[in-house]
Coordinates of N, CA and C and ligand atoms in Angstrom, one line a residue:
M1 N 7.8 25.3 -19.6 CA 8.0 24.2 -18.6 C 7.8 22.8 -19.1
I2 N 8.7 21.9 -18.7 CA 8.6 20.5 -19.2 C 8.3 19.7 -17.9
Y3 N 7.1 18.8 -18.0 CA 6.6 18.3 -17.0 C 6.7 16.6 -16.8
T4 N 6.7 16.3 -15.5 CA 6.7 14.9 -15.2 C 5.5 14.6 -14.5
D5 N 4.8 13.3 -14.7 CA 3.8 12.9 -14.2 C 4.0 11.8 -13.4
A6 N 4.1 11.8 -12.1 CA 4.5 10.8 -11.1 C 3.5 9.6 -11.0
H7 N 2.2 10.0 -11.5 CA 1.0 8.9 -11.3 C -0.1 9.1 -12.3
C8 N -0.2 8.3 -13.1 CA -1.3 8.4 -14.2 C -1.6 7.0 -14.6
H9 N -2.7 6.9 -15.6 CA -3.3 5.8 -16.0 C -3.2 5.9 -17.5
I10 N -2.3 6.6 -18.1 CA -2.4 6.8 -19.6 C -1.1 6.1 -20.2
V11 N -1.3 5.5 -21.3 CA -0.1 5.0 -22.2 C -0.3 5.8 -23.5
A12 N 0.5 6.9 -23.7 CA 0.2 7.8 -24.8 C 1.6 8.4 -25.3
P13 N 1.6 8.9 -26.4 CA 3.0 9.7 -26.7 C 3.2 10.8 -25.8
A14 N 4.5 11.3 -25.9 CA 5.0 12.3 -24.9 C 4.2 13.5 -24.8
Q15 N 4.1 14.5 -25.8 CA 3.5 15.7 -25.7 C 3.7 16.6 -24.5
D16 N 4.8 17.4 -24.4 CA 5.1 18.3 -23.4 C 5.6 17.6 -21.9
I17 N 5.6 16.2 -22.1 CA 5.9 15.3 -20.9 C 7.3 14.8 -21.0
A18 N 8.1 15.0 -20.1 CA 9.5 14.5 -20.0 C 9.4 13.1 -19.4
G19 N 8.5 12.8 -18.5 CA 8.4 11.4 -18.1 C 7.1 11.2 -17.4
R20 N 6.4 10.1 -17.4 CA 5.3 9.8 -16.9 C 5.4 8.3 -16.2
I21 N 4.5 7.9 -15.3 CA 4.6 6.7 -14.9 C 3.2 6.1 -14.9
Y22 N 3.0 5.3 -15.8 CA 1.5 4.5 -16.0 C 1.5 3.5 -14.8
N23 N 0.5 3.7 -14.0 CA 0.0 2.7 -13.0 C -1.0 1.8 -13.4
S24 N -0.6 0.4 -13.2 CA -1.6 -0.5 -13.3 C -2.5 -0.7 -12.2
A25 N -3.8 -1.1 -12.6 CA -4.7 -1.2 -11.3 C -5.0 -2.7 -11.0
W26 N -5.0 -3.5 -12.1 CA -5.3 -5.0 -11.9 C -4.5 -5.8 -13.0
P27 N -4.5 -7.0 -13.0 CA -3.7 -7.8 -14.0 C -4.0 -7.6 -15.5
D28 N -5.3 -7.1 -15.8 CA -5.4 -6.9 -17.3 C -4.7 -5.9 -17.6
D29 N -4.1 -4.9 -16.9 CA -3.5 -3.7 -17.2 C -1.9 -4.2 -17.5
W30 N -1.5 -5.2 -17.1 CA -0.1 -5.5 -16.9 C 0.5 -5.6 -18.5
K31 N -0.3 -5.9 -19.3 CA 0.0 -6.1 -20.8 C 0.5 -4.7 -21.3
Y32 N -0.2 -3.6 -20.8 CA 0.2 -2.2 -21.1 C 1.4 -1.8 -20.7
A33 N 1.8 -2.5 -19.2 CA 3.1 -2.1 -18.6 C 4.2 -2.7 -19.4
V34 N 4.0 -4.0 -20.0 CA 5.0 -4.6 -20.7 C 5.1 -4.0 -21.9
F35 N 4.1 -3.4 -22.6 CA 4.1 -2.8 -23.9 C 5.0 -1.4 -23.8
V36 N 4.9 -0.9 -22.6 CA 5.6 0.5 -22.3 C 7.0 0.1 -22.0
S37 N 7.2 -0.9 -21.3 CA 8.6 -1.4 -21.0 C 9.3 -1.8 -22.3
D38 N 8.6 -2.7 -23.1 CA 9.3 -2.9 -24.6 C 9.6 -1.7 -25.4
A39 N 8.7 -0.8 -25.4 CA 8.7 0.3 -26.3 C 9.9 1.1 -25.7
D40 N 10.1 1.2 -24.4 CA 11.5 1.9 -23.9 C 11.8 3.2 -24.5
D41 N 10.8 4.2 -24.4 CA 11.1 5.3 -25.1 C 11.6 6.4 -24.4
G42 N 12.0 6.0 -23.1 CA 12.7 7.1 -22.2 C 11.7 8.2 -21.6
V43 N 10.6 8.0 -21.8 CA 9.5 9.1 -21.4 C 8.4 8.2 -20.6
N44 N 7.9 7.1 -21.1 CA 6.8 6.5 -20.5 C 7.5 5.3 -19.6
F45 N 7.1 5.3 -18.4 CA 7.5 4.1 -17.4 C 6.2 3.5 -16.9
A46 N 6.3 2.2 -16.3 CA 5.2 1.6 -16.0 C 5.4 0.7 -14.7
T47 N 4.2 0.5 -14.1 CA 4.2 -0.4 -13.0 C 3.3 -1.6 -13.2
I48 N 3.4 -2.8 -12.4 CA 2.4 -3.8 -12.4 C 2.0 -3.9 -10.9
G49 N 0.8 -4.2 -10.7 CA 0.3 -4.3 -9.3 C -1.2 -4.6 -9.3
I50 N -1.8 -4.9 -8.0 CA -3.2 -4.8 -8.0 C -3.6 -3.8 -6.8
H51 N -4.4 -2.9 -7.3 CA -5.0 -1.8 -6.5 C -5.9 -2.3 -5.4
P52 N -5.9 -1.6 -4.2 CA -6.8 -2.2 -3.2 C -8.3 -2.4 -3.4
W53 N -8.7 -1.6 -4.6 CA -10.1 -1.5 -4.8 C -10.4 -3.0 -5.7
H54 N -9.2 -3.6 -6.2 CA -9.4 -4.6 -7.2 C -8.9 -5.8 -6.8
I55 N -8.9 -6.0 -5.6 CA -8.3 -7.4 -5.0 C -9.1 -8.5 -5.4
A56 N -10.3 -8.4 -5.9 CA -11.1 -9.5 -6.1 C -10.5 -10.0 -7.5
R57 N -9.8 -9.3 -8.2 CA -9.1 -9.7 -9.4 C -7.8 -10.4 -9.3
A58 N -7.5 -10.7 -8.1 CA -6.1 -11.3 -7.8 C -6.2 -12.6 -7.9
S59 N -5.7 -13.5 -9.1 CA -5.7 -14.9 -9.0 C -4.9 -15.6 -8.1
A60 N -5.2 -16.9 -8.0 CA -4.1 -17.7 -7.1 C -2.7 -17.3 -7.5
G61 N -2.4 -17.3 -8.8 CA -1.0 -17.4 -9.0 C -0.5 -15.8 -9.5
F62 N -1.2 -15.0 -9.0 CA -0.7 -13.4 -9.3 C 0.6 -13.0 -9.1
D63 N 1.1 -13.6 -7.8 CA 2.4 -13.3 -7.3 C 3.6 -13.9 -8.2
S64 N 3.5 -15.0 -8.8 CA 4.4 -15.7 -9.5 C 4.2 -15.0 -11.1
E65 N 3.1 -14.5 -11.5 CA 3.0 -13.9 -12.7 C 3.8 -12.4 -12.5
M66 N 3.7 -11.8 -11.3 CA 4.4 -10.6 -11.2 C 5.8 -10.7 -11.2
R67 N 6.3 -11.9 -10.7 CA 7.7 -12.1 -10.4 C 8.3 -12.4 -11.9
D68 N 7.7 -13.2 -12.8 CA 8.0 -13.4 -14.1 C 8.1 -12.0 -14.9
I69 N 7.2 -11.2 -14.7 CA 7.2 -9.8 -15.5 C 8.4 -9.1 -15.1
L70 N 8.5 -9.1 -13.7 CA 9.6 -8.2 -13.3 C 11.0 -8.8 -13.6
S71 N 11.1 -10.1 -13.7 CA 12.4 -10.6 -13.9 C 12.9 -10.4 -15.4
N72 N 11.7 -10.3 -16.3 CA 11.9 -10.2 -17.8 C 12.0 -8.8 -17.9
H73 N 11.5 -7.6 -17.2 CA 11.5 -6.3 -17.4 C 12.1 -5.5 -16.3
P74 N 13.5 -5.2 -16.4 CA 14.1 -4.5 -15.3 C 13.5 -3.1 -15.0
N75 N 12.9 -2.6 -16.1 CA 12.4 -1.1 -15.9 C 11.0 -1.1 -15.2
I76 N 10.4 -2.1 -15.1 CA 8.9 -2.0 -14.5 C 9.0 -2.0 -13.1
M77 N 8.0 -1.2 -12.4 CA 8.1 -0.9 -11.0 C 6.7 -1.6 -10.6
V78 N 6.5 -1.4 -9.3 CA 5.2 -2.0 -8.6 C 4.3 -1.1 -8.1
G79 N 3.2 -1.2 -8.6 CA 2.0 -0.3 -8.1 C 0.8 -0.4 -9.1
E80 N -0.2 0.0 -8.9 CA -0.6 0.8 -7.7 C -1.1 -0.2 -6.6
I81 N -0.4 -0.2 -5.5 CA -0.9 -1.3 -4.4 C -1.0 -0.3 -3.1
G82 N -1.7 -0.9 -2.1 CA -1.9 -0.2 -0.9 C -3.0 -0.7 -0.1
L83 N -3.5 0.2 0.6 CA -4.8 -0.1 1.5 C -5.9 1.0 1.4
D84 N -7.1 0.8 1.4 CA -8.2 1.8 1.4 C -9.2 1.4 2.3
K85 N -9.3 2.3 3.3 CA -10.4 1.7 4.5 C -11.8 1.8 3.9
F86 N -11.9 2.5 2.9 CA -13.4 2.8 2.3 C -13.7 1.7 1.4
H87 N -12.9 0.7 1.3 CA -13.1 -0.4 0.2 C -13.1 -1.8 1.0
P88 N -14.0 -3.0 0.6 CA -14.1 -3.9 1.6 C -12.8 -4.8 1.7
D89 N -13.1 -5.7 2.7 CA -12.0 -6.8 3.1 C -10.6 -6.3 3.2
I90 N -10.4 -5.6 4.5 CA -9.3 -5.0 4.6 C -8.1 -6.1 5.0
D91 N -8.5 -7.3 5.6 CA -7.7 -8.4 5.8 C -7.0 -8.8 4.5
R92 N -7.9 -9.0 3.4 CA -7.5 -9.5 2.3 C -6.6 -8.4 1.4
Q93 N -7.0 -7.2 1.7 CA -6.2 -6.1 1.2 C -4.8 -6.0 1.9
I94 N -4.8 -6.3 3.0 CA -3.3 -6.4 3.9 C -2.6 -7.6 3.2
E95 N -3.2 -8.7 3.1 CA -2.4 -9.9 2.5 C -1.8 -9.6 1.0
I96 N -2.6 -9.1 0.1 CA -2.2 -8.9 -1.1 C -1.3 -7.7 -1.2
F97 N -1.4 -6.7 -0.3 CA -0.5 -5.6 -0.4 C 0.9 -6.2 0.1
T98 N 0.8 -6.8 1.2 CA 2.2 -7.3 1.8 C 2.9 -8.2 0.8
T99 N 2.2 -9.0 0.3 CA 2.8 -9.9 -0.9 C 3.4 -9.1 -2.0
Q100 N 2.8 -8.1 -2.4 CA 3.3 -7.1 -3.4 C 4.6 -6.3 -2.9
L101 N 4.5 -5.9 -1.8 CA 5.5 -5.2 -1.1 C 6.8 -6.0 -1.1
K102 N 6.5 -7.2 -0.7 CA 7.8 -8.2 -0.5 C 8.5 -8.4 -2.0
I103 N 7.6 -8.4 -2.9 CA 8.1 -8.8 -4.4 C 8.8 -7.5 -4.8
A104 N 8.2 -6.4 -4.5 CA 9.0 -5.2 -4.9 C 10.4 -5.1 -4.2
A105 N 10.5 -5.4 -2.9 CA 11.7 -5.4 -2.2 C 12.7 -6.5 -2.8
E106 N 12.2 -7.5 -3.0 CA 12.9 -8.8 -3.7 C 13.6 -8.3 -5.0
F107 N 12.9 -7.6 -5.9 CA 13.4 -7.2 -7.1 C 14.0 -5.7 -7.3
R108 N 14.1 -5.1 -6.0 CA 14.5 -3.9 -5.8 C 13.9 -2.9 -6.7
R109 N 12.6 -2.8 -6.8 CA 11.8 -1.8 -7.5 C 11.0 -0.9 -6.7
P110 N 10.9 0.4 -7.0 CA 10.3 1.4 -6.5 C 8.6 0.9 -6.4
V111 N 7.9 1.4 -5.2 CA 6.6 1.0 -4.9 C 5.8 2.4 -5.3
H112 N 4.6 2.3 -5.8 CA 3.5 3.4 -6.0 C 2.5 2.9 -5.2
L113 N 2.3 3.8 -4.1 CA 1.4 3.5 -2.9 C 0.1 4.2 -3.1
H114 N -1.1 3.5 -2.9 CA -2.3 4.1 -2.6 C -2.8 3.8 -1.2
C115 N -2.8 4.8 -0.3 CA -3.2 4.8 1.0 C -4.3 5.6 1.5
V116 N -5.5 5.1 1.6 CA -6.6 6.1 2.2 C -7.1 5.6 3.5
G117 N -6.8 6.4 4.6 CA -7.5 6.1 6.0 C -6.7 5.0 6.5
A118 N -5.7 4.5 6.2 CA -5.0 3.3 6.6 C -3.5 3.4 7.0
W119 N -3.0 4.7 7.3 CA -1.7 4.8 7.5 C -1.1 4.1 8.6
D120 N -1.9 3.9 9.6 CA -1.7 3.2 11.0 C -1.3 1.5 10.5
K121 N -2.2 1.0 9.5 CA -1.9 -0.2 9.2 C -0.6 -0.3 8.2
I122 N -0.5 0.6 7.4 CA 0.6 0.6 6.5 C 1.9 0.7 7.2
L123 N 2.0 1.8 8.3 CA 3.1 1.8 9.1 C 3.6 0.6 9.9
H124 N 2.5 -0.2 10.4 CA 2.8 -1.3 11.0 C 3.3 -2.4 9.9
I125 N 3.0 -2.4 8.9 CA 3.5 -3.5 7.8 C 4.9 -3.1 7.4
F126 N 5.1 -1.6 7.5 CA 6.4 -1.3 7.1 C 7.4 -1.6 8.2
R127 N 7.1 -1.5 9.4 CA 7.9 -1.9 10.5 C 8.2 -3.2 10.6
V128 N 7.3 -4.0 10.4 CA 7.4 -5.6 10.3 C 8.5 -6.0 9.2
H129 N 8.3 -5.3 8.1 CA 9.3 -5.6 7.1 C 10.5 -4.6 6.9
A130 N 10.8 -3.8 7.8 CA 11.9 -2.9 7.8 C 13.1 -3.3 7.2
G131 N 13.6 -4.6 7.6 CA 14.7 -5.0 7.0 C 14.8 -5.4 5.5
A132 N 13.7 -5.4 4.9 CA 13.5 -5.8 3.5 C 12.5 -4.9 2.8
M133 N 12.8 -3.7 2.7 CA 11.9 -2.7 2.0 C 12.3 -2.5 0.6
P134 N 11.3 -1.9 -0.2 CA 11.7 -1.4 -1.5 C 12.7 -0.3 -1.6
P135 N 13.4 0.0 -2.5 CA 14.4 1.1 -2.5 C 13.6 2.6 -2.3
A136 N 12.4 2.6 -2.8 CA 11.9 4.0 -2.7 C 10.3 3.7 -2.8
I137 N 9.6 4.6 -2.3 CA 8.1 4.7 -2.3 C 7.4 6.0 -2.8
V138 N 6.6 5.9 -3.6 CA 5.9 7.1 -4.0 C 4.5 7.0 -3.4
A139 N 4.2 8.1 -2.5 CA 3.0 7.9 -1.9 C 2.1 8.8 -2.8
H140 N 1.2 8.2 -3.7 CA 0.3 8.8 -4.6 C -0.8 9.5 -3.9
G141 N -1.1 10.9 -4.2 CA -2.2 11.5 -3.7 C -2.1 11.6 -2.2
F142 N -0.9 12.0 -1.7 CA -0.7 11.7 -0.2 C -1.6 12.4 0.6
S143 N -2.4 11.8 1.5 CA -3.5 12.1 2.4 C -3.4 11.9 3.8
G144 N -2.1 11.5 4.2 CA -1.7 11.1 5.7 C -1.5 12.4 6.4
A145 N -1.2 12.2 7.7 CA -1.0 13.4 8.7 C 0.3 13.9 8.1
P146 N 0.4 15.4 8.0 CA 1.5 16.1 7.8 C 2.7 15.7 8.8
D147 N 2.6 15.4 10.0 CA 3.8 15.0 10.9 C 4.4 13.9 10.6
L148 N 3.7 12.9 9.7 CA 4.4 11.7 9.2 C 5.4 11.9 8.2
I149 N 5.3 13.1 7.5 CA 6.2 13.1 6.4 C 7.7 13.0 6.4
L150 N 8.2 13.6 7.4 CA 9.7 13.5 7.5 C 10.2 12.4 7.9
Q151 N 9.4 11.7 8.8 CA 9.9 10.2 9.1 C 9.7 9.4 8.0
L152 N 8.7 9.4 7.2 CA 8.5 8.4 6.2 C 9.5 8.7 5.1
A153 N 9.8 9.9 4.8 CA 10.9 10.2 3.8 C 12.5 9.7 4.3
E154 N 12.5 9.8 5.5 CA 13.9 9.4 5.9 C 14.0 7.8 6.0
K155 N 13.1 7.3 6.6 CA 13.1 5.8 7.0 C 12.8 4.9 5.7
Y156 N 12.0 5.4 5.0 CA 11.5 4.7 3.7 C 11.9 5.2 2.4
N157 N 12.6 6.3 2.4 CA 13.0 6.9 1.0 C 11.6 7.3 0.3
M158 N 10.6 7.9 1.0 CA 9.4 8.1 0.5 C 9.3 9.4 -0.2
Y159 N 8.7 9.5 -1.4 CA 8.4 10.7 -2.2 C 6.8 10.9 -2.0
F160 N 6.5 12.2 -2.0 CA 5.0 12.6 -2.0 C 4.6 13.2 -3.2
S161 N 3.5 12.6 -3.7 CA 3.0 13.0 -5.0 C 1.7 13.7 -4.7
Y162 N 1.7 15.0 -5.5 CA 0.4 15.8 -5.1 C -0.2 16.3 -6.3
S163 N -1.6 16.5 -6.3 CA -2.5 17.0 -7.4 C -3.2 18.0 -7.0
A164 N -3.3 19.3 -7.6 CA -3.9 20.5 -7.2 C -4.5 20.6 -5.9
P165 N -3.5 21.0 -4.9 CA -4.1 21.1 -3.4 C -5.2 22.0 -3.3
N166 N -6.3 21.5 -2.5 CA -7.6 22.2 -2.5 C -8.2 22.4 -1.3
N167 N -7.4 22.2 -0.2 CA -7.9 22.4 1.2 C -6.8 22.6 2.2
D168 N -7.1 23.1 3.5 CA -6.2 23.5 4.3 C -5.1 22.3 4.8
N169 N -5.6 21.0 4.9 CA -4.8 20.0 5.1 C -3.8 19.8 3.8
A170 N -4.2 19.9 2.7 CA -3.3 19.7 1.7 C -2.2 20.7 1.7
T171 N -2.8 22.1 2.1 CA -1.6 23.3 2.3 C -0.7 22.8 3.3
T172 N -1.0 22.3 4.4 CA -0.2 21.8 5.5 C 0.8 20.8 5.0
R173 N 0.3 19.8 4.3 CA 1.1 18.7 3.9 C 2.3 19.3 2.9
I174 N 1.9 20.0 2.0 CA 2.8 20.6 0.9 C 3.8 21.5 1.8
R175 N 3.4 22.1 2.5 CA 4.3 23.1 3.4 C 5.4 22.2 4.1
Q176 N 4.8 21.1 4.6 CA 5.8 20.1 5.5 C 6.7 19.2 4.7
T177 N 6.4 19.2 3.3 CA 7.1 18.3 2.7 C 8.5 19.0 2.0
P178 N 9.6 18.3 2.4 CA 10.9 18.9 1.8 C 10.9 19.0 0.2
K179 N 11.3 20.0 -0.3 CA 11.2 20.2 -1.7 C 11.8 19.1 -2.5
N180 N 12.8 18.3 -2.0 CA 13.4 17.2 -2.7 C 12.7 15.9 -2.6
R181 N 11.4 16.3 -2.1 CA 10.5 14.9 -1.9 C 9.2 15.1 -2.6
I182 N 9.1 16.4 -3.4 CA 7.6 16.6 -3.9 C 7.6 16.1 -5.2
L183 N 6.6 15.5 -5.5 CA 6.2 15.0 -7.0 C 4.8 15.5 -7.3
V184 N 4.4 15.7 -8.6 CA 3.2 16.1 -9.1 C 2.7 14.9 -9.9
E185 N 1.4 14.8 -9.8 CA 0.5 13.7 -10.7 C -0.6 14.3 -11.2
S186 N -1.2 13.8 -12.3 CA -2.5 13.9 -13.0 C -3.5 13.0 -12.4
D187 N -3.1 11.8 -12.1 CA -3.9 10.5 -11.9 C -5.0 10.5 -13.1
A188 N -4.6 10.9 -14.2 CA -5.4 11.2 -15.1 C -5.6 9.6 -16.0
F189 N -6.8 9.4 -16.7 CA -7.0 8.3 -17.5 C -7.0 8.6 -19.0
D190 N -7.0 10.0 -19.2 CA -7.2 10.4 -20.6 C -5.9 11.5 -20.8
A191 N -5.4 11.6 -21.7 CA -4.3 12.6 -22.1 C -4.7 14.1 -22.1
N192 N -5.9 14.2 -22.4 CA -6.3 15.8 -22.4 C -6.0 16.5 -21.3
P193 N -6.5 16.2 -20.0 CA -6.1 17.2 -18.9 C -4.9 17.0 -18.3
E194 N -4.0 16.1 -18.7 CA -2.7 15.7 -17.9 C -1.9 17.0 -17.9
V195 N -1.5 17.8 -19.0 CA -0.6 18.9 -18.8 C -1.2 19.9 -18.0
E196 N -2.5 20.3 -18.1 CA -3.3 21.3 -17.3 C -3.1 20.9 -15.9
I197 N -3.4 19.8 -15.4 CA -3.4 19.3 -14.1 C -2.1 19.7 -13.5
L198 N -0.9 19.0 -14.2 CA 0.5 19.1 -13.7 C 0.8 20.7 -13.6
D199 N 0.4 21.5 -14.7 CA 0.8 22.9 -14.6 C 0.1 23.7 -13.4
S200 N -1.2 23.6 -13.2 CA -1.9 24.2 -12.1 C -1.4 23.6 -10.7
T201 N -1.1 22.3 -10.5 CA -0.6 22.0 -9.4 C 0.9 22.5 -9.1
I202 N 1.7 22.5 -10.1 CA 3.2 23.2 -9.9 C 2.9 24.8 -9.4
H203 N 2.0 25.4 -10.1 CA 1.7 26.8 -9.7 C 1.1 26.8 -8.4
A204 N 0.3 26.1 -8.0 CA -0.3 26.1 -6.6 C 0.8 25.8 -5.6
I205 N 1.5 24.8 -5.9 CA 2.6 24.3 -4.8 C 3.5 25.6 -4.8
A206 N 3.9 26.2 -5.8 CA 4.9 27.3 -5.9 C 4.3 28.4 -5.0
G207 N 3.0 28.7 -5.1 CA 2.4 29.8 -4.5 C 2.3 29.5 -3.0
L208 N 2.1 28.2 -2.6 CA 2.0 28.0 -1.1 C 3.5 28.0 -0.5
C209 N 4.5 27.7 -1.4 CA 5.8 27.5 -0.9 C 6.6 29.0 -1.0
G210 N 6.0 29.9 -1.7 CA 6.7 31.0 -2.1 C 7.9 30.9 -2.9
C211 N 7.9 29.8 -3.8 CA 9.0 29.7 -4.6 C 8.6 29.9 -6.1
D212 N 9.8 30.0 -7.0 CA 9.5 30.2 -8.4 C 9.1 29.0 -9.0
P213 N 8.0 29.0 -9.9 CA 7.4 27.9 -10.5 C 8.4 27.1 -11.2
D214 N 9.3 27.8 -12.0 CA 10.2 27.1 -13.0 C 11.3 26.4 -12.3
E215 N 11.8 26.9 -11.0 CA 12.7 26.1 -10.2 C 12.1 25.1 -9.6
L216 N 10.8 25.2 -9.1 CA 10.2 24.0 -8.5 C 10.0 23.0 -9.4
S217 N 9.6 23.3 -10.7 CA 9.4 22.2 -11.7 C 10.7 21.5 -11.8
E218 N 11.9 22.2 -12.0 CA 13.1 21.4 -12.2 C 13.3 20.6 -11.1
Q219 N 13.1 21.1 -9.8 CA 13.2 20.3 -8.8 C 12.4 18.9 -8.7
I220 N 11.2 19.2 -9.0 CA 10.3 18.1 -9.2 C 10.8 17.0 -10.1
N221 N 11.2 17.5 -11.3 CA 11.8 16.6 -12.4 C 12.9 15.8 -11.7
D222 N 14.1 16.6 -11.1 CA 14.9 15.9 -10.4 C 14.5 14.8 -9.5
N223 N 13.5 15.1 -8.6 CA 12.8 14.0 -7.7 C 12.3 12.8 -8.5
F224 N 11.8 13.2 -9.7 CA 11.1 12.1 -10.6 C 12.2 11.2 -10.9
N225 N 13.3 11.8 -11.3 CA 14.7 11.0 -11.6 C 15.1 10.2 -10.5
G226 N 14.9 10.7 -9.3 CA 15.4 10.1 -8.0 C 14.6 8.8 -8.1
V227 N 13.4 8.7 -8.2 CA 12.7 7.5 -8.1 C 13.0 6.5 -9.2
L228 N 13.2 7.2 -10.4 CA 13.6 6.3 -11.6 C 14.8 5.9 -11.4
S229 N 15.8 6.3 -10.7 CA 17.2 5.9 -10.8 C 17.2 4.3 -10.4
Y230 N 16.2 3.7 -9.9 CA 16.2 2.4 -9.6 C 15.9 1.6 -10.8
V231 N 15.3 2.2 -11.7 CA 15.0 1.5 -13.0 C 15.8 2.1 -14.1
R232 N 15.5 3.2 -14.6 CA 16.3 3.9 -15.5 C 15.7 5.5 -15.7
P233 N 16.7 6.3 -15.5 CA 16.2 7.7 -15.3 C 15.9 8.3 -16.8
I234 N 14.9 9.3 -16.9 CA 14.7 9.9 -18.1 C 16.0 10.6 -18.6
A235 N 16.0 10.9 -19.9 CA 17.1 11.4 -20.6 C 17.4 12.9 -20.2
Ligands
ZN1 ZN1 -4.3 6.1 -9.8

């Protein structure tokens, strides 16, 4: 099996990985994103963004810095951005998220989304900006209501990225997600557990869906390429 990792925090050589998306969390990470973009190895892809846990690190000019990097690096995406109700200052989170969502739409880059307990607010923001949305969205570690999945997929070209499903809710979500929308992720900060996490996730999902793990893995890799088609697909 050859794996794709839709969401991680690793910049490393390939090792059984056909594609991975390194997610920035704050501006100090953006130099790694630029490094990945410049290396252009066809396996490692990267995002720039400010995670909702790290909004305090947003400088006054963070948006123009993002625009500069995106205009010089056509294969960099936007992430990890979003809202998290368990972290402080939701109003400032909304402000920073909305700014970054608009930048992603302006540069036609996929968004890598972190949303915990704030789908009502995210949906409101999406509705307000429905006329100018990014071309695709990856909902990382999707934990929203299962009955949102189909409309999010259709309206916002959303993909749903999962890691080892471990409760009834996760099972329901996975069963409700169309096969052509499923991604898997390690969310790893270290290369060691990456392949094991991806492998066990694919086998768990295949078990839940009653499908063949190898076929599922190929579908997941196609889906991964669907996201990357807006920047550059893997070989
Ligand atoms: Zn992450």
